[in-house]
Amino acid sequence: MAVITFMSDFGESDHYVSSVKARILSVNPGLQIIDISHQIDLHNLAHAAFVLKSVFREFAAGTVHLAAVDTLGSTPSRFLALKIEDHFFVGADNGLFSLVGVKTPSMVVEIARPSNAENSTFPARDILARPCALLASGTGLQDIGIRTTEYTQLIDRQARASKKQISGSVIRVDHYGNLITDIKKKVFDDIRGQRPYAITFARESIEEISQYYGQVEDGDCFVLFNSLGLLEIGIFRGNAAELLGMGYDSPVHIHFKQE
């Protein structure tokens, strides 16, 4: 049996998470459900996509990922199951899954609403839980819905690069107030060569990339490439987002100097 991961914007103070798990386990009590996060910002697809994209490959191929974020965001809502990079994804057709994988889905099916859930206000439990349980139990994707080629696709933010400059933006403010950008280490390394550089953001300019968080003194600003290979800005033992006045979509530039 495959593992099911569960991510939502439900929070932890209500019954929603437990209700979905109970419905999954009612289909197959032997299934394993692993929580990714239930603190996704309400209806925030960018946050959900960042979290899911950052972690889903850590799980084995064949894992089923239930993403219950903004599930009632459109009217009428459609619900899909997709296979992307040998993983299964189940959720609303709101564009989230188009932001997760680097490859297009190898199969997409539209999940039918059960007759007793036509007007459900809780689709994660009433519509999505059973297909997740069936997929994790070995049922084929083609057997839980009707194949389709239509699904909502969104365009992800991408840093722009030239020989002189990389222009990116903040795509996530994490729990510590650190600013994670869409500037990739590979792109930086390929363009830089041995040239000096300056990283500019807010009113700051930094000419050295740290190797780890504690390389600067308390309260000092740092820039490093994190475990995801993305440029990250922070203030050691401080909240960079608050202290720098930056947030989602704030611009960040790397200027390369002539040798």
PDB file of C-alpha atoms in Angstrom, residues 93-232:
ATOM      1  CA  ASP A  93      -9.133  21.906 -10.171  1.00  0.00           C
ATOM      2  CA  ASN A  94      -7.855  25.312  -9.055  1.00  0.00           C
ATOM      3  CA  GLY A  95      -4.454  25.341 -10.762  1.00  0.00           C
ATOM      4  CA  LEU A  96      -2.405  24.209  -7.760  1.00  0.00           C
ATOM      5  CA  PHE A  97      -1.066  21.061  -9.384  1.00  0.00           C
ATOM      6  CA  SER A  98       0.164  22.921 -12.470  1.00  0.00           C
ATOM      7  CA  LEU A  99       2.646  24.690 -10.162  1.00  0.00           C
ATOM      8  CA  VAL A 100       4.007  21.560  -8.494  1.00  0.00           C
ATOM      9  CA  GLY A 101       5.826  19.355 -10.996  1.00  0.00           C
ATOM     10  CA  VAL A 102       8.322  20.118 -13.730  1.00  0.00           C
ATOM     11  CA  LYS A 103       6.584  17.693 -16.087  1.00  0.00           C
ATOM     12  CA  THR A 104       3.046  17.706 -17.431  1.00  0.00           C
ATOM     13  CA  PRO A 105       0.701  15.082 -15.951  1.00  0.00           C
ATOM     14  CA  SER A 106       0.876  11.661 -17.596  1.00  0.00           C
ATOM     15  CA  MET A 107      -2.812  11.153 -16.773  1.00  0.00           C
ATOM     16  CA  VAL A 108      -5.642  13.319 -15.447  1.00  0.00           C
ATOM     17  CA  VAL A 109      -9.078  12.116 -14.369  1.00  0.00           C
ATOM     18  CA  GLU A 110     -12.078  14.077 -13.171  1.00  0.00           C
ATOM     19  CA  ILE A 111     -13.510  12.650  -9.973  1.00  0.00           C
ATOM     20  CA  ALA A 112     -17.269  12.211 -10.006  1.00  0.00           C
ATOM     21  CA  ARG A 113     -19.270  13.587  -7.108  1.00  0.00           C
ATOM     22  CA  PRO A 114     -21.092  10.890  -5.141  1.00  0.00           C
ATOM     23  CA  SER A 115     -24.863  11.307  -5.380  1.00  0.00           C
ATOM     24  CA  ASN A 116     -25.046  12.134  -1.681  1.00  0.00           C
ATOM     25  CA  ALA A 117     -22.347  14.831  -1.986  1.00  0.00           C
ATOM     26  CA  GLU A 118     -23.663  16.953  -4.860  1.00  0.00           C
ATOM     27  CA  ASN A 119     -23.926  20.034  -2.673  1.00  0.00           C
ATOM     28  CA  SER A 120     -21.209  19.182  -0.174  1.00  0.00           C
ATOM     29  CA  THR A 121     -19.583  22.026   1.726  1.00  0.00           C
ATOM     30  CA  PHE A 122     -16.802  19.629   2.778  1.00  0.00           C
ATOM     31  CA  PRO A 123     -15.440  18.108  -0.445  1.00  0.00           C
ATOM     32  CA  ALA A 124     -12.149  16.997   1.117  1.00  0.00           C
ATOM     33  CA  ARG A 125     -14.107  14.483   3.184  1.00  0.00           C
ATOM     34  CA  ASP A 126     -17.118  13.792   0.974  1.00  0.00           C
ATOM     35  CA  ILE A 127     -15.486  13.727  -2.484  1.00  0.00           C
ATOM     36  CA  LEU A 128     -11.695  13.426  -2.200  1.00  0.00           C
ATOM     37  CA  ALA A 129     -11.050  11.071   0.722  1.00  0.00           C
ATOM     38  CA  ARG A 130     -12.351   7.886  -0.907  1.00  0.00           C
ATOM     39  CA  PRO A 131     -10.374   8.260  -4.182  1.00  0.00           C
ATOM     40  CA  CYS A 132      -7.210   8.840  -2.130  1.00  0.00           C
ATOM     41  CA  ALA A 133      -7.840   5.660  -0.169  1.00  0.00           C
ATOM     42  CA  LEU A 134      -8.517   3.666  -3.342  1.00  0.00           C
ATOM     43  CA  LEU A 135      -5.383   4.921  -5.081  1.00  0.00           C
ATOM     44  CA  ALA A 136      -3.228   4.134  -2.043  1.00  0.00           C
ATOM     45  CA  SER A 137      -4.801   0.673  -1.879  1.00  0.00           C
ATOM     46  CA  GLY A 138      -3.826  -0.134  -5.456  1.00  0.00           C
ATOM     47  CA  THR A 139      -6.800   0.953  -7.563  1.00  0.00           C
ATOM     48  CA  GLY A 140      -5.749   2.369 -10.925  1.00  0.00           C
ATOM     49  CA  LEU A 141      -6.107   6.070 -11.646  1.00  0.00           C
ATOM     50  CA  GLN A 142      -8.331   5.333 -14.634  1.00  0.00           C
ATOM     51  CA  ASP A 143     -10.760   3.516 -12.316  1.00  0.00           C
ATOM     52  CA  ILE A 144     -11.545   6.441  -9.992  1.00  0.00           C
ATOM     53  CA  GLY A 145     -12.665   8.994 -12.553  1.00  0.00           C
ATOM     54  CA  ILE A 146     -13.169   9.931 -16.181  1.00  0.00           C
ATOM     55  CA  ARG A 147     -10.038  10.720 -18.171  1.00  0.00           C
ATOM     56  CA  THR A 148      -9.705  14.307 -19.306  1.00  0.00           C
ATOM     57  CA  THR A 149      -7.133  16.595 -20.875  1.00  0.00           C
ATOM     58  CA  GLU A 150      -8.625  19.743 -19.385  1.00  0.00           C
ATOM     59  CA  TYR A 151      -7.351  21.140 -16.116  1.00  0.00           C
ATOM     60  CA  THR A 152      -6.631  24.627 -14.830  1.00  0.00           C
ATOM     61  CA  GLN A 153      -3.076  25.746 -15.490  1.00  0.00           C
ATOM     62  CA  LEU A 154      -1.358  28.682 -13.831  1.00  0.00           C
ATOM     63  CA  ILE A 155       1.953  30.294 -14.756  1.00  0.00           C
ATOM     64  CA  ASP A 156       4.611  30.071 -12.066  1.00  0.00           C
ATOM     65  CA  ARG A 157       6.939  32.982 -11.333  1.00  0.00           C
ATOM     66  CA  GLN A 158      10.385  32.623 -12.859  1.00  0.00           C
ATOM     67  CA  ALA A 159      13.497  34.706 -12.253  1.00  0.00           C
ATOM     68  CA  ARG A 160      14.824  36.521 -15.330  1.00  0.00           C
ATOM     69  CA  ALA A 161      18.519  36.181 -16.125  1.00  0.00           C
ATOM     70  CA  SER A 162      21.021  37.853 -18.435  1.00  0.00           C
ATOM     71  CA  LYS A 163      24.819  38.020 -18.463  1.00  0.00           C
ATOM     72  CA  LYS A 164      24.707  41.184 -16.367  1.00  0.00           C
ATOM     73  CA  GLN A 165      21.880  40.538 -13.925  1.00  0.00           C
ATOM     74  CA  ILE A 166      19.428  38.084 -12.374  1.00  0.00           C
ATOM     75  CA  SER A 167      16.088  39.590 -11.382  1.00  0.00           C
ATOM     76  CA  GLY A 168      13.896  37.550  -9.080  1.00  0.00           C
ATOM     77  CA  SER A 169      11.296  37.954  -6.387  1.00  0.00           C
ATOM     78  CA  VAL A 170      10.289  36.602  -2.999  1.00  0.00           C
ATOM     79  CA  ILE A 171       8.059  33.547  -3.387  1.00  0.00           C
ATOM     80  CA  ARG A 172       7.723  32.635   0.283  1.00  0.00           C
ATOM     81  CA  VAL A 173       8.162  34.220   3.713  1.00  0.00           C
ATOM     82  CA  ASP A 174       8.808  31.278   6.010  1.00  0.00           C
ATOM     83  CA  HIS A 175       7.983  30.747   9.680  1.00  0.00           C
ATOM     84  CA  TYR A 176      11.185  32.522  10.733  1.00  0.00           C
ATOM     85  CA  GLY A 177      10.536  35.576   8.575  1.00  0.00           C
ATOM     86  CA  ASN A 178      13.216  34.528   6.107  1.00  0.00           C
ATOM     87  CA  LEU A 179      12.618  35.523   2.485  1.00  0.00           C
ATOM     88  CA  ILE A 180      12.884  32.681  -0.027  1.00  0.00           C
ATOM     89  CA  THR A 181      13.271  33.777  -3.634  1.00  0.00           C
ATOM     90  CA  ASP A 182      12.919  32.143  -7.053  1.00  0.00           C
ATOM     91  CA  ILE A 183      16.627  32.647  -7.847  1.00  0.00           C
ATOM     92  CA  LYS A 184      18.260  29.248  -8.296  1.00  0.00           C
ATOM     93  CA  LYS A 185      21.841  28.414  -7.349  1.00  0.00           C
ATOM     94  CA  LYS A 186      22.466  26.638 -10.645  1.00  0.00           C
ATOM     95  CA  VAL A 187      21.489  29.735 -12.613  1.00  0.00           C
ATOM     96  CA  PHE A 188      23.688  31.904 -10.381  1.00  0.00           C
ATOM     97  CA  ASP A 189      26.682  29.582 -10.764  1.00  0.00           C
ATOM     98  CA  ASP A 190      26.273  29.299 -14.537  1.00  0.00           C
ATOM     99  CA  ILE A 191      26.136  33.059 -15.069  1.00  0.00           C
ATOM    100  CA  ARG A 192      28.607  34.265 -12.475  1.00  0.00           C
ATOM    101  CA  GLY A 193      31.770  32.434 -13.387  1.00  0.00           C
ATOM    102  CA  GLN A 194      34.404  34.130 -11.204  1.00  0.00           C
ATOM    103  CA  ARG A 195      32.929  37.614 -11.374  1.00  0.00           C
ATOM    104  CA  PRO A 196      32.173  39.677  -8.258  1.00  0.00           C
ATOM    105  CA  TYR A 197      28.541  40.476  -7.644  1.00  0.00           C
ATOM    106  CA  ALA A 198      26.153  42.513  -5.511  1.00  0.00           C
ATOM    107  CA  ILE A 199      22.791  41.269  -4.273  1.00  0.00           C
ATOM    108  CA  THR A 200      20.344  44.157  -3.805  1.00  0.00           C
ATOM    109  CA  PHE A 201      16.983  44.201  -2.037  1.00  0.00           C
ATOM    110  CA  ALA A 202      15.085  46.805  -0.024  1.00  0.00           C
ATOM    111  CA  ARG A 203      17.840  49.294   0.882  1.00  0.00           C
ATOM    112  CA  GLU A 204      20.512  46.619   1.266  1.00  0.00           C
ATOM    113  CA  SER A 205      23.417  45.513  -0.904  1.00  0.00           C
ATOM    114  CA  ILE A 206      25.380  42.376  -0.013  1.00  0.00           C
ATOM    115  CA  GLU A 207      28.473  41.136  -1.823  1.00  0.00           C
ATOM    116  CA  GLU A 208      29.003  37.800  -0.090  1.00  0.00           C
ATOM    117  CA  ILE A 209      26.851  34.693   0.101  1.00  0.00           C
ATOM    118  CA  SER A 210      26.964  32.893   3.445  1.00  0.00           C
ATOM    119  CA  GLN A 211      27.370  29.130   3.707  1.00  0.00           C
ATOM    120  CA  TYR A 212      25.170  28.721   6.803  1.00  0.00           C
ATOM    121  CA  TYR A 213      22.794  30.782   8.945  1.00  0.00           C
ATOM    122  CA  GLY A 214      25.094  31.449  11.896  1.00  0.00           C
ATOM    123  CA  GLN A 215      27.909  32.863   9.807  1.00  0.00           C
ATOM    124  CA  VAL A 216      26.843  36.416  10.703  1.00  0.00           C
ATOM    125  CA  GLU A 217      26.304  38.109  14.062  1.00  0.00           C
ATOM    126  CA  ASP A 218      22.899  38.393  15.759  1.00  0.00           C
ATOM    127  CA  GLY A 219      20.819  41.016  13.980  1.00  0.00           C
ATOM    128  CA  ASP A 220      22.941  41.031  10.834  1.00  0.00           C
ATOM    129  CA  CYS A 221      21.507  40.384   7.388  1.00  0.00           C
ATOM    130  CA  PHE A 222      22.642  37.339   5.414  1.00  0.00           C
ATOM    131  CA  VAL A 223      22.058  35.794   2.003  1.00  0.00           C
ATOM    132  CA  LEU A 224      22.560  32.095   1.273  1.00  0.00           C
ATOM    133  CA  PHE A 225      21.389  29.292  -0.975  1.00  0.00           C
ATOM    134  CA  ASN A 226      19.134  27.040   1.080  1.00  0.00           C
ATOM    135  CA  SER A 227      18.567  23.281   0.970  1.00  0.00           C
ATOM    136  CA  LEU A 228      16.193  23.747  -1.975  1.00  0.00           C
ATOM    137  CA  GLY A 229      18.899  25.473  -3.987  1.00  0.00           C
ATOM    138  CA  LEU A 230      17.051  28.810  -3.778  1.00  0.00           C
ATOM    139  CA  LEU A 231      18.446  32.183  -2.728  1.00  0.00           C
ATOM    140  CA  GLU A 232      17.258  33.061   0.785  1.00  0.00           C
TER     141      GLU A 232
END
